[in-house]
Amino acid sequence: MFRRQDGNGSKTPHQYGSGNNFSTEIRYDTTTIPEFDKRPAFIHILLLNKTIRLFVVLGLASVVIPAFAYLFFFSKEIGHGNKRDIIGTCGHPTLYHIPCGYPHNLTRNECHLMGCCYTSLATCYHSLPSEHQYIIGSDWATGEPAILTPHRLVTPYEKSALKEVRFDVSVTEDTGGRFRFLLSKMDENQEPPLAPTTSTKLETADLQVQVYSPTFFIEVKRKIDHEVIFSTARGPLVVTDNFIEWTLHLGADILFGLGRAYLEPGTKYLLLNNQNTSAVPIIMGYNLKLKLFNGLMFNTPGLTEVEIVGSRLIIVRAQLGESFDLQFLPGPTPAMLYRQSKAILQNQYTPPFWAYGVHVCDQSVKRNLTIVRQDLELLLNDTVMFDSHCLHNDMFWISDTMTIDKDVESMLQLLRDAGKKFVPAIVLAVGYGGNPTFIDAREKGILLRHAGNQLAYQGRVRNRTAVYVDWRTSRSSNLTEWFDAQWEKILNLEADGYVLEEASPRDERNSSLPRPKQLIYQPDQLNASLAEMLPWNTLLSDSLQLELSQHNLIGVQALDVVQRKIAAANAFVVTGAYDVRSRAATLPSNISSSWISLRSEVNRCIGLSVVGVSFTGTPVCGNAPLGRANVSEELCIRWYQFASLLPLFRVTADRTPNKFTHFGRRVMYAVLRKRFSLLEYMNTLLLEDAPYLRPMFYHYEEASNYTKDLWEQFMLGEALLVAPVLLPQMTQIAIYFPDTFYELWGGQKMPGNDVLQYAVVESDLPMFLRPGFIVPMRDIVEELVDLDNGTSVPLTAELSRLKPLHLVGAFDCNIRRWKCSMTGRILFQPGFRLDFGVDLDDRVVISVIANVTSTEEVQQVACAEGATLNVTIGSVQLYGHPNTTQPLSFDFDYDFCQQDSKRMEYTNLYRKGPEDPYGNLS
């Protein structure tokens, strides 16, 4: 190797090619060449190694070739077409694809003409951002009302977009702040909205709203890190005269709500009041990155579909009334979300204490008063625990005279003599014929109408021809006058409460289904739902609008009309047609007797509780009219166990405990006794308006990998973990314990942060106590209660309050496990509460303090002759002592009528002194 040298450091430039200045002297360069003194570079090894080169080429080919193939074969089908301007991209990920227009049978040209993207794989979907949006204009001032105009006049549903939509936004500072976004129709003669004297400041202490223009998008951001936690920019906004489609994003990875404990991505949910589902338009979510919760709430007067796509985008497609009201709930914790939703709903419901009891109703398809009486006498003779009876749920139609004959009167007397309540079922459908109720309703124009002749629509309900009241009609004076006459008949029953049947209109013989495109948007599962309702084209009483557009309001308004007639604000009323603002006990109808239905009911009850609908129940063992004799005893036992945890417990007359084997009866009695022992704890949760059933992530969000879709187990309040058995013939079930828990009835310790296989038998309802909490329970050991006159009667909810209290708690200890404590409380009624506390150190210290706001009233309830409330604590049982596995038991002997508070100290027999985490004595 050699190098040519240009002389001894000469700096004279050479011009090659002239031939004159070319040096002929050649010198060998003996200096070391650096490249040959080092190991080959890593890139050279890669380039020179044939095997590595082969794998590199194959790797590149595996990426490049499919990409080119996709472009060559599919790129001609992507986009809006050559003749259209593209305002958004069609290349966004499939997870963010929002279907455009009718879901089936669209060609590429049809899709492109609508301004949407098309592929043979993903059919027709919106670009990002979508062309179907509204324009707010650059002259809009922050916080003021605005007029929105559509970007495209023709929507993907072949209907014209609403030319003007009013937009209002407001901020509420209470309970952490809420944002309300309102889209409203503009009347033709309506003037543009006037700017308010002071504009709304679109922010709270932690959040800020940004409304983009000219294209209308809303975003809510956190001020601290500018993270977007709510957005409408990821899909279309389509508004026609009676339909709206809006895409919303909560920035959440886990979604729950809509009456369910977990919302599965890629699923559509139909919100439509029928016999076993209701419109619950609240969605909440959890962001795994930010570790924060937030939510939204919207109005659903009629047919509404909510689709959750794979990216957790929320697509709302709904029948549009006068407006679409959307409220954003910022959280950021589940407890704050609950308070924010309750501040809007104002739906706290606390009926009389006897409403927690067992309610029985004969629901046989064919009413037979002889059988009804025989079953009632059998219940009384067998000393079955129950609090109320309806006799039969088809006895009292609102259109009947409701006269009480001798047979009915004798059965009512049996109930009164036994101290039971009478809670009749009132059928709100109106029998067709010559009865005065129908004639008066027809003349007052308050009945739903046939689409053809616009006369009162005649359907079939419970094997009777019926017509239907439009309870939400604008003819409110006519409705009030008509119902006043019906209420006089209902008062003749002298009932203690009411169950409202057939509040939402349905027709057993309906077979009318809409043809494609007769509805602006037709959900996939709508046909199955319409089979249980009125024909889709039935009209409202006061307009040519479809009943379907206001269907969700009809049963809700029926409940409101009835409750306005009842003197007591929180009287016992049960309904299956409700919304999230209703103050009533809720119970679905037509629930089949199957394991699938039981599991669905658990999911439903958790989903309702976590958004604020708490006084719920499940029809024990099902209440569907078909297949009633096929229920298995095991299924009924498991249903009893789950239903015993809910505020409302209602069972059909053919599924009371005395209808089963001796074993089944014994297990069901034990379940009911445990229910009655926990009623004070349940009542405390409802009086405090706290979440009743809570998903596991409510308290243990740090374990979201385990808890995000875990609804087969849940928390009852903050202190109890429950894992009901929901499958047949189970000998063990998997239970996730995010912390150390203790079996409620025996104190067995369950190690935390683990999934355990828990052995069960048919009589088990696994319940576990959380460390740091005390649960008050009534001391109930048998079904019968001894009265002062020497007789014994079956236990009821009211009689259970005469039993003394027994406290059960579990210690929560510091890291060195030598100082421990627990707390608890019981709220008997507003203004009367007991607070408990236990501290463990050198000694065991137990204290009880009464908090009373109205001493005279409380003394009358708890201490006067004939008192209805026992406020004594007989004993205390404590689990989780750090130095022994044995429960600690103490006699406490507290009597509120003798002293407001009490503090007792007991010797700590198992004290060993403070220990460090490694077990060494300090």
PDB file of C-alpha atoms in Angstrom, residues 131-238:
ATOM      1  CA  GLU A 131     -66.811  16.148   6.364  1.00  0.00           C
ATOM      2  CA  HIS A 132     -70.065  15.869   8.253  1.00  0.00           C
ATOM      3  CA  GLN A 133     -69.610  18.592  10.820  1.00  0.00           C
ATOM      4  CA  TYR A 134     -71.039  21.966  11.732  1.00  0.00           C
ATOM      5  CA  ILE A 135     -69.467  25.389  11.374  1.00  0.00           C
ATOM      6  CA  ILE A 136     -69.484  27.788  14.296  1.00  0.00           C
ATOM      7  CA  GLY A 137     -67.850  30.744  12.575  1.00  0.00           C
ATOM      8  CA  SER A 138     -64.883  32.811  13.627  1.00  0.00           C
ATOM      9  CA  ASP A 139     -66.993  35.606  15.129  1.00  0.00           C
ATOM     10  CA  TRP A 140     -68.168  33.426  18.023  1.00  0.00           C
ATOM     11  CA  ALA A 141     -67.228  34.801  21.432  1.00  0.00           C
ATOM     12  CA  THR A 142     -66.191  32.415  24.177  1.00  0.00           C
ATOM     13  CA  GLY A 143     -69.046  31.378  26.416  1.00  0.00           C
ATOM     14  CA  GLU A 144     -71.819  32.958  24.348  1.00  0.00           C
ATOM     15  CA  PRO A 145     -74.643  31.155  22.491  1.00  0.00           C
ATOM     16  CA  ALA A 146     -73.880  30.403  18.869  1.00  0.00           C
ATOM     17  CA  ILE A 147     -75.649  29.390  15.670  1.00  0.00           C
ATOM     18  CA  LEU A 148     -74.096  26.351  13.976  1.00  0.00           C
ATOM     19  CA  THR A 149     -74.523  25.683  10.253  1.00  0.00           C
ATOM     20  CA  PRO A 150     -73.778  22.371   8.501  1.00  0.00           C
ATOM     21  CA  HIS A 151     -70.647  21.884   6.418  1.00  0.00           C
ATOM     22  CA  ARG A 152     -72.653  19.603   4.112  1.00  0.00           C
ATOM     23  CA  LEU A 153     -76.404  19.995   3.632  1.00  0.00           C
ATOM     24  CA  VAL A 154     -76.973  16.331   2.759  1.00  0.00           C
ATOM     25  CA  THR A 155     -76.246  13.852   5.521  1.00  0.00           C
ATOM     26  CA  PRO A 156     -75.095  10.224   5.082  1.00  0.00           C
ATOM     27  CA  TYR A 157     -78.690   9.212   5.865  1.00  0.00           C
ATOM     28  CA  GLU A 158     -80.123  10.886   2.737  1.00  0.00           C
ATOM     29  CA  LYS A 159     -81.868  13.521   4.846  1.00  0.00           C
ATOM     30  CA  SER A 160     -81.055  17.196   4.903  1.00  0.00           C
ATOM     31  CA  ALA A 161     -79.010  18.477   7.783  1.00  0.00           C
ATOM     32  CA  LEU A 162     -80.690  20.938  10.103  1.00  0.00           C
ATOM     33  CA  LYS A 163     -79.718  24.330   8.667  1.00  0.00           C
ATOM     34  CA  GLU A 164     -79.362  26.039  12.029  1.00  0.00           C
ATOM     35  CA  VAL A 165     -78.521  24.539  15.403  1.00  0.00           C
ATOM     36  CA  ARG A 166     -78.130  26.600  18.535  1.00  0.00           C
ATOM     37  CA  PHE A 167     -75.148  25.808  20.768  1.00  0.00           C
ATOM     38  CA  ASP A 168     -74.976  26.771  24.449  1.00  0.00           C
ATOM     39  CA  VAL A 169     -72.291  25.971  26.968  1.00  0.00           C
ATOM     40  CA  SER A 170     -72.306  26.487  30.721  1.00  0.00           C
ATOM     41  CA  VAL A 171     -70.045  25.701  33.671  1.00  0.00           C
ATOM     42  CA  THR A 172     -71.099  24.600  37.132  1.00  0.00           C
ATOM     43  CA  GLU A 173     -68.531  24.956  39.876  1.00  0.00           C
ATOM     44  CA  ASP A 174     -70.099  22.738  42.551  1.00  0.00           C
ATOM     45  CA  THR A 175     -68.898  19.155  43.264  1.00  0.00           C
ATOM     46  CA  GLY A 176     -65.676  19.646  41.325  1.00  0.00           C
ATOM     47  CA  GLY A 177     -67.190  21.420  38.327  1.00  0.00           C
ATOM     48  CA  ARG A 178     -69.273  20.240  35.380  1.00  0.00           C
ATOM     49  CA  PHE A 179     -69.585  21.372  31.781  1.00  0.00           C
ATOM     50  CA  ARG A 180     -72.913  21.368  29.959  1.00  0.00           C
ATOM     51  CA  PHE A 181     -73.143  21.447  26.155  1.00  0.00           C
ATOM     52  CA  LEU A 182     -76.605  21.950  24.639  1.00  0.00           C
ATOM     53  CA  LEU A 183     -77.557  21.585  20.971  1.00  0.00           C
ATOM     54  CA  SER A 184     -81.067  22.911  20.263  1.00  0.00           C
ATOM     55  CA  LYS A 185     -83.319  23.288  17.265  1.00  0.00           C
ATOM     56  CA  MET A 186     -84.001  26.794  16.003  1.00  0.00           C
ATOM     57  CA  ASP A 187     -87.594  27.675  15.149  1.00  0.00           C
ATOM     58  CA  GLU A 188     -88.054  29.301  11.764  1.00  0.00           C
ATOM     59  CA  ASN A 189     -89.239  32.561  13.310  1.00  0.00           C
ATOM     60  CA  GLN A 190     -86.791  32.484  16.204  1.00  0.00           C
ATOM     61  CA  GLU A 191     -84.321  35.315  16.446  1.00  0.00           C
ATOM     62  CA  PRO A 192     -80.621  34.547  16.809  1.00  0.00           C
ATOM     63  CA  PRO A 193     -79.605  34.167  20.438  1.00  0.00           C
ATOM     64  CA  LEU A 194     -78.705  37.315  22.278  1.00  0.00           C
ATOM     65  CA  ALA A 195     -75.297  37.513  23.831  1.00  0.00           C
ATOM     66  CA  PRO A 196     -75.487  37.385  27.627  1.00  0.00           C
ATOM     67  CA  THR A 197     -74.458  40.441  29.612  1.00  0.00           C
ATOM     68  CA  THR A 198     -71.490  38.489  30.987  1.00  0.00           C
ATOM     69  CA  SER A 199     -69.856  35.686  29.044  1.00  0.00           C
ATOM     70  CA  THR A 200     -69.339  32.275  30.584  1.00  0.00           C
ATOM     71  CA  LYS A 201     -65.804  31.517  31.650  1.00  0.00           C
ATOM     72  CA  LEU A 202     -65.162  28.091  30.190  1.00  0.00           C
ATOM     73  CA  GLU A 203     -62.909  26.748  32.897  1.00  0.00           C
ATOM     74  CA  THR A 204     -62.757  25.451  36.413  1.00  0.00           C
ATOM     75  CA  ALA A 205     -59.821  25.296  38.781  1.00  0.00           C
ATOM     76  CA  ASP A 206     -58.459  22.193  37.034  1.00  0.00           C
ATOM     77  CA  LEU A 207     -60.045  22.060  33.562  1.00  0.00           C
ATOM     78  CA  GLN A 208     -60.550  24.228  30.523  1.00  0.00           C
ATOM     79  CA  VAL A 209     -62.973  23.964  27.592  1.00  0.00           C
ATOM     80  CA  GLN A 210     -61.796  24.828  24.112  1.00  0.00           C
ATOM     81  CA  VAL A 211     -64.331  25.292  21.309  1.00  0.00           C
ATOM     82  CA  TYR A 212     -62.663  25.258  17.897  1.00  0.00           C
ATOM     83  CA  SER A 213     -63.787  27.329  14.932  1.00  0.00           C
ATOM     84  CA  PRO A 214     -64.698  27.585  12.131  1.00  0.00           C
ATOM     85  CA  THR A 215     -65.309  23.809  12.237  1.00  0.00           C
ATOM     86  CA  PHE A 216     -67.155  23.099  15.478  1.00  0.00           C
ATOM     87  CA  PHE A 217     -65.238  20.836  17.862  1.00  0.00           C
ATOM     88  CA  ILE A 218     -65.196  20.716  21.668  1.00  0.00           C
ATOM     89  CA  GLU A 219     -62.257  19.660  23.808  1.00  0.00           C
ATOM     90  CA  VAL A 220     -61.829  19.579  27.575  1.00  0.00           C
ATOM     91  CA  LYS A 221     -58.230  19.719  28.770  1.00  0.00           C
ATOM     92  CA  ARG A 222     -56.495  19.450  32.101  1.00  0.00           C
ATOM     93  CA  LYS A 223     -54.660  22.637  32.908  1.00  0.00           C
ATOM     94  CA  ILE A 224     -51.763  20.919  34.644  1.00  0.00           C
ATOM     95  CA  ASP A 225     -50.541  18.926  31.622  1.00  0.00           C
ATOM     96  CA  HIS A 226     -52.902  19.936  28.745  1.00  0.00           C
ATOM     97  CA  GLU A 227     -54.092  16.337  28.411  1.00  0.00           C
ATOM     98  CA  VAL A 228     -57.342  16.077  26.431  1.00  0.00           C
ATOM     99  CA  ILE A 229     -59.886  14.166  28.534  1.00  0.00           C
ATOM    100  CA  PHE A 230     -62.935  14.828  26.362  1.00  0.00           C
ATOM    101  CA  SER A 231     -63.237  15.517  22.645  1.00  0.00           C
ATOM    102  CA  THR A 232     -65.803  15.626  19.843  1.00  0.00           C
ATOM    103  CA  ALA A 233     -63.186  15.995  17.103  1.00  0.00           C
ATOM    104  CA  ARG A 234     -62.770  12.304  16.284  1.00  0.00           C
ATOM    105  CA  GLY A 235     -65.986  11.689  14.411  1.00  0.00           C
ATOM    106  CA  PRO A 236     -69.029  13.291  12.788  1.00  0.00           C
ATOM    107  CA  LEU A 237     -71.812  15.512  14.077  1.00  0.00           C
ATOM    108  CA  VAL A 238     -74.989  14.848  12.094  1.00  0.00           C
TER     109      VAL A 238
END
